[in-house]
mmCIF file of C-alpha atoms in Angstrom:
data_model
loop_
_atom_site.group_PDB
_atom_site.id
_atom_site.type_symbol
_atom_site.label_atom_id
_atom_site.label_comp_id
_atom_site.label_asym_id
_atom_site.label_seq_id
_atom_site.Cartn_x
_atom_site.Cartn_y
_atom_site.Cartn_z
ATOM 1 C CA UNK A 21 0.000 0.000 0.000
ATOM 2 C CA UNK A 22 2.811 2.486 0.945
ATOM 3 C CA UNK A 23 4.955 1.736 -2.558
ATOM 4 C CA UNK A 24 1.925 2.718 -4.645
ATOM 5 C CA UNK A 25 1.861 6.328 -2.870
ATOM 6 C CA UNK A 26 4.802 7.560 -5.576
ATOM 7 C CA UNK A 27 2.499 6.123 -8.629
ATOM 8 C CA UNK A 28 -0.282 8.093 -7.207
ATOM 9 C CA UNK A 29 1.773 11.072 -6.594
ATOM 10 C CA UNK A 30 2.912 11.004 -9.857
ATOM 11 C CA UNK A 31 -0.592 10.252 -11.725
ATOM 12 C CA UNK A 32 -1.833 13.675 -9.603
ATOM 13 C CA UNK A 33 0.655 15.623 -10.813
ATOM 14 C CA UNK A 34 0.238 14.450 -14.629
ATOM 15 C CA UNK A 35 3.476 13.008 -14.727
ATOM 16 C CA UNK A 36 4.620 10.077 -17.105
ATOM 17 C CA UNK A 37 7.526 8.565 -14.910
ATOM 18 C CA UNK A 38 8.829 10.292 -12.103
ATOM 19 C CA UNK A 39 12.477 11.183 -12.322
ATOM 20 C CA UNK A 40 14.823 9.119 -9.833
ATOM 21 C CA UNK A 41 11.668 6.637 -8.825
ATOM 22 C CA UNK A 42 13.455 3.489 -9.228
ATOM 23 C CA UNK A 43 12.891 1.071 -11.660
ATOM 24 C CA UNK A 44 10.171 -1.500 -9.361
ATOM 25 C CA UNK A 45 7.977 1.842 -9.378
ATOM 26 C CA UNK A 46 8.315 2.609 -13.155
ATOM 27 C CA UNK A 47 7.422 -0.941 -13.505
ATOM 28 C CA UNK A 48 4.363 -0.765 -11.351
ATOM 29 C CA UNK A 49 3.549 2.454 -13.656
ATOM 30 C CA UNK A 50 3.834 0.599 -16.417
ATOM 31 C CA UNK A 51 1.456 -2.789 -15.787
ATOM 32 C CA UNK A 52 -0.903 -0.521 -14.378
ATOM 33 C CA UNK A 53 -0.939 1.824 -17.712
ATOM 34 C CA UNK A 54 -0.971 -1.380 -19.673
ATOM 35 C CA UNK A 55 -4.131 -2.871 -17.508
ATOM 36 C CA UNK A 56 -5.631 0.690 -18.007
ATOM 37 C CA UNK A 57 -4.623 1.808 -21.380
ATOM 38 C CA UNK A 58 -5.614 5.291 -22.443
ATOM 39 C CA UNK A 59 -6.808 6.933 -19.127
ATOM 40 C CA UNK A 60 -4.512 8.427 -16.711
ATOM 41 C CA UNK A 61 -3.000 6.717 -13.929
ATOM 42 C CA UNK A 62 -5.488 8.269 -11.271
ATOM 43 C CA UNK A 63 -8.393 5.798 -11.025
ATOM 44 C CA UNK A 64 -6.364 2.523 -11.134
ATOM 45 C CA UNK A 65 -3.957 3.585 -8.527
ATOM 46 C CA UNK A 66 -6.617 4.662 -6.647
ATOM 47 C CA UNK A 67 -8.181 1.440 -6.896
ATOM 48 C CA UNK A 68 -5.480 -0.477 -6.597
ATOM 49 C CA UNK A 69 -4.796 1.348 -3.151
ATOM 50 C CA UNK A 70 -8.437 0.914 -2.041
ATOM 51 C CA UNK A 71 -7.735 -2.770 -2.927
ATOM 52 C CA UNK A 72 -4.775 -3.262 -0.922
ATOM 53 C CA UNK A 73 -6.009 -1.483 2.283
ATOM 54 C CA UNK A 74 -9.623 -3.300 2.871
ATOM 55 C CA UNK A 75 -7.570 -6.434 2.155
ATOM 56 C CA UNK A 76 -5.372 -4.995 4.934
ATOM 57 C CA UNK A 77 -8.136 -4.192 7.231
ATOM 58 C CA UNK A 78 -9.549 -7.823 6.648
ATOM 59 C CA UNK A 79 -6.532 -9.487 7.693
ATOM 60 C CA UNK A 80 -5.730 -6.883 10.418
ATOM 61 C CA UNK A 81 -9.444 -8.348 12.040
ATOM 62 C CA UNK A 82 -9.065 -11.639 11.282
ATOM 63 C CA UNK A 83 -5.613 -11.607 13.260
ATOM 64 C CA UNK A 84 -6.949 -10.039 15.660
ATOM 65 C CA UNK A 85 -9.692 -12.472 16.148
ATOM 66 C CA UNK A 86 -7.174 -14.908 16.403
ATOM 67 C CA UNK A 87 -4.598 -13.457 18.874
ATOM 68 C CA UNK A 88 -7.258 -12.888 21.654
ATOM 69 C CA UNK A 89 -8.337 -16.299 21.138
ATOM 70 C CA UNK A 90 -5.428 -17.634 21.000
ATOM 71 C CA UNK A 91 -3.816 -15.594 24.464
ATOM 72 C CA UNK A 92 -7.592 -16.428 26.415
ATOM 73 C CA UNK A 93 -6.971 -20.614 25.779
ATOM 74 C CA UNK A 94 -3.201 -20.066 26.511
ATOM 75 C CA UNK A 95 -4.350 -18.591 30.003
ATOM 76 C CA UNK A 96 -6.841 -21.216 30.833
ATOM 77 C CA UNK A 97 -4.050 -23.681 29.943
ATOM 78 C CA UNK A 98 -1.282 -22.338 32.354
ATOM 79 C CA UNK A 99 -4.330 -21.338 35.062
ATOM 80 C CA UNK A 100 -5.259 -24.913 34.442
ATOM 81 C CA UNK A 101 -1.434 -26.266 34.739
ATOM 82 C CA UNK A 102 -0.931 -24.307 38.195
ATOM 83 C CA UNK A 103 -3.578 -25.083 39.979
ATOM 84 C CA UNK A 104 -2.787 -28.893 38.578
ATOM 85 C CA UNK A 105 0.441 -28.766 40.329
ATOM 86 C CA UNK A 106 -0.556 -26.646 43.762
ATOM 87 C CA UNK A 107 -3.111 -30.400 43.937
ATOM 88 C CA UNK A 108 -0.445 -32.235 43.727
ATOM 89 C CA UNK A 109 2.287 -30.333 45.601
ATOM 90 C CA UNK A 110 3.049 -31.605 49.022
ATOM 91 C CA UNK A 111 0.956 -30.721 51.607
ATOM 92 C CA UNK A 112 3.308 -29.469 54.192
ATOM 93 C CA UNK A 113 4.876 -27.432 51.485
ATOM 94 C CA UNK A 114 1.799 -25.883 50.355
ATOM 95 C CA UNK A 115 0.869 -24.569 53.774
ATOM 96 C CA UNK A 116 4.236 -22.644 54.461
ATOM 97 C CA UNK A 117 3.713 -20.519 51.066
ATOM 98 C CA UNK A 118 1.539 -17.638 51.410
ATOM 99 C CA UNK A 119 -1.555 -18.225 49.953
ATOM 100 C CA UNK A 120 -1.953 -14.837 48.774
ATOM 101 C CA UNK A 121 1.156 -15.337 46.576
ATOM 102 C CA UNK A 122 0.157 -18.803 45.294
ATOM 103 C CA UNK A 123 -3.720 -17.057 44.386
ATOM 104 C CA UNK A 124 -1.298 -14.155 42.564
ATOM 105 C CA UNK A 125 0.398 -16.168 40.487
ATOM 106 C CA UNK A 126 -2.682 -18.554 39.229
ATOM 107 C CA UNK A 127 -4.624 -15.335 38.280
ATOM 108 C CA UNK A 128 -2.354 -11.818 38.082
ATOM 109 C CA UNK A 129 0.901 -13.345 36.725
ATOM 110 C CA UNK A 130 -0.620 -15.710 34.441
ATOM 111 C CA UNK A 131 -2.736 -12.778 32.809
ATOM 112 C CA UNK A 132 0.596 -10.610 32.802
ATOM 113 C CA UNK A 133 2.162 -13.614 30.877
ATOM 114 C CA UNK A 134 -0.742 -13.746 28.248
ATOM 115 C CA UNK A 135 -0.245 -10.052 27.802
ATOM 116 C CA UNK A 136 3.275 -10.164 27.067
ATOM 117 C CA UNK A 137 2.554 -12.508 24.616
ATOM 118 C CA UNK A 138 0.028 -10.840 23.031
ATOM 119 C CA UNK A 139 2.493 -8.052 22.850
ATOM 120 C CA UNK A 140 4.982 -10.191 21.429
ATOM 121 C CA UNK A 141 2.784 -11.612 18.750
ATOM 122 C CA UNK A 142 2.010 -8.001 17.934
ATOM 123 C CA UNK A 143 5.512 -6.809 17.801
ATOM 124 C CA UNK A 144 6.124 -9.763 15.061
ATOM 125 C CA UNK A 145 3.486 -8.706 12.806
ATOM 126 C CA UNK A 146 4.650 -5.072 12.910
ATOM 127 C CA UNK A 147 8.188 -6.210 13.066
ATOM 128 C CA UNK A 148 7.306 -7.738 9.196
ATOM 129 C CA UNK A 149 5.007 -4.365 8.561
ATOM 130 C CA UNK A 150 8.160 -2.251 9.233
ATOM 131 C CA UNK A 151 9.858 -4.600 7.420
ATOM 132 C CA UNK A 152 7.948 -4.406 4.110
ATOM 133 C CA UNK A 153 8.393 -0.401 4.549
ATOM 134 C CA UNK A 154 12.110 -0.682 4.711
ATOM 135 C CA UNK A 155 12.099 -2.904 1.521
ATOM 136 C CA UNK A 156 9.865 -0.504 -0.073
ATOM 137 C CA UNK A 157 11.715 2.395 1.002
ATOM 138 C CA UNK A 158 15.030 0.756 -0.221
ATOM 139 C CA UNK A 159 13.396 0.213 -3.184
ATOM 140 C CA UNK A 160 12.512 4.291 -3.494
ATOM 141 C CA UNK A 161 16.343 5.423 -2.583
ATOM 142 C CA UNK A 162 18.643 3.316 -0.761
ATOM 143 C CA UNK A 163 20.956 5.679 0.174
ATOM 144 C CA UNK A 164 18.453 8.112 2.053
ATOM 145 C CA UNK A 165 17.137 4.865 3.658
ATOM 146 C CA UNK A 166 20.507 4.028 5.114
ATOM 147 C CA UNK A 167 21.103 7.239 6.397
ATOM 148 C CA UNK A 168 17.847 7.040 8.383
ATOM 149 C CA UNK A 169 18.851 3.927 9.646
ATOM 150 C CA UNK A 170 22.177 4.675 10.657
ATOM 151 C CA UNK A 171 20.869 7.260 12.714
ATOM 152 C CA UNK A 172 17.601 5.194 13.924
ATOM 153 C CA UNK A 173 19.558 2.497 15.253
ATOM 154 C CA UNK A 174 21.943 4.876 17.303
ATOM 155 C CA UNK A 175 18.871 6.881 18.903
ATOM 156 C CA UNK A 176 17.039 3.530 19.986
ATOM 157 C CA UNK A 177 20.577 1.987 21.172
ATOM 158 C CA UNK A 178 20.586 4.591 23.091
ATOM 159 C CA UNK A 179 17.029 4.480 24.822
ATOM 160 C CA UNK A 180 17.541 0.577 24.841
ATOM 161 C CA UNK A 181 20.561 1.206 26.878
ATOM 162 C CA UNK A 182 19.162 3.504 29.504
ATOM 163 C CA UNK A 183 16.239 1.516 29.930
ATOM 164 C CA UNK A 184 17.017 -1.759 30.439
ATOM 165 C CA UNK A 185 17.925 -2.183 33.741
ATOM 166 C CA UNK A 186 15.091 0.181 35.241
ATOM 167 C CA UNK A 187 12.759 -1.814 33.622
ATOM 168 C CA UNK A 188 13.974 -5.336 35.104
ATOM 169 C CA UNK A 189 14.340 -3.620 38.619
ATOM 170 C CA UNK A 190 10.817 -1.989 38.439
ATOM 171 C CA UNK A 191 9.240 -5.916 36.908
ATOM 172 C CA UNK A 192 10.540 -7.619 39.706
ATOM 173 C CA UNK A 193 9.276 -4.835 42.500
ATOM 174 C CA UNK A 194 6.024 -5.246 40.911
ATOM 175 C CA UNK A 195 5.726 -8.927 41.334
ATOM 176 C CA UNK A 196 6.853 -8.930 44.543
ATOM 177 C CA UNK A 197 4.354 -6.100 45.389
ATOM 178 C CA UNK A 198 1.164 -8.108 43.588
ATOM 179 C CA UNK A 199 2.207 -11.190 45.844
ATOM 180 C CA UNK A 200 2.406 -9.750 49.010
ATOM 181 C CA UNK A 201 -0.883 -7.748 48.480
ATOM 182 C CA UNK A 202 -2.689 -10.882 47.201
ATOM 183 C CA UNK A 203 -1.251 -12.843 50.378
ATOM 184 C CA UNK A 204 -2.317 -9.566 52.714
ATOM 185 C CA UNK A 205 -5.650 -9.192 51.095
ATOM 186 C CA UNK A 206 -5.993 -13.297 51.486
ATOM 187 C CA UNK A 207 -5.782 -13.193 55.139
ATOM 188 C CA UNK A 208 -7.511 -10.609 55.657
ATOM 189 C CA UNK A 209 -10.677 -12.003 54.115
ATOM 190 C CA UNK A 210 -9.893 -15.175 56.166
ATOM 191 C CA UNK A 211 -9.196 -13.328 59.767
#
């Protein structure tokens, strides 16, 4: 969808072949002049556009549709797997963990897991997004592209960098926080 914005560009502005466009996009200016002889290139890259994005959107709901349902039977299988094992754990072991922590980890950390997940399944998908971009862009003018990514890849080294130990320090805090709330608020209710 993004590679057919220079055609478009170009059929708006009434020009034949746009100067320094690369030869993929003369060729897509060509096979869509051939398909459409003898108008100008406005309604077929405008169609072909439309084309390509409600096939986008239908994909983009369809994997959506199948990410939550995959992450929801993922949780029920690791809720299911937990409280599996707390049955068979031994006895006098079970009763010296807090039972606020063991509640915390069959519902709280197994939804934090599904979410990280989810995030990671998203982060693919617009990992190969970006991806088809960068080949596009490549396609457009390489050397502007590698410029960009020169200095892309130094700015989020840099944030990487600065982050990354915060972030561990401040995900293990919070676990320990949700378990000793869950085991407080457990007794409570008990007395």
């Amino acid at each position: 969808g993004v590679g057919l914005i220079v055609p478009l560009i170009a059929a708006l502005i009434g020009v034949g072949e746009v100067p320094g466009a690369g030869p993929v996009v003369e060729w897509v200016q060509s096979v869509l002049s051939q398909i459409w002889p003898g108008q100008g290139l406005l309604i077929p890259v405008c169609a072909v556009i439309a084309a390509v994005y409600a096939f986008k959107m239908g994909v983009t709901v369809l994997a959506s549709y199948l990410s939550h349902a995959f992450v929801l039977q993922l949780r029920a299988r690791w809720m299911s797997d937990m409280l599996e094992r707390y049955l068979w754990w031994d006895y006098k072991s079970l009763l010296l963990q807090p039972r606020g922590a063991l509640i915390n980890n069959v519902t709280n950390e197994t939804n934090n897991a599904t979410k990280a997940v989810k995030f990671a399944v998203m982060y693919v998908s617009r990992l190969l997004v970006a991806g088809a971009i960068y080949a596009m862009m490549l396609v457009v003018n390489w050397r502007i592209t590698l410029v960009l990514t020169a200095l892309g890849a130094s700015i989020a080294g840099l944030f990487w960098a600065a982050s990354q130990r915060y972030s561990l320090a401040v995900g293990r805090r919070s676990l320990h926080l949700n378990q000793t709330l869950a085991s407080q608020a457990e007794e409570a209710l008990r007395a």
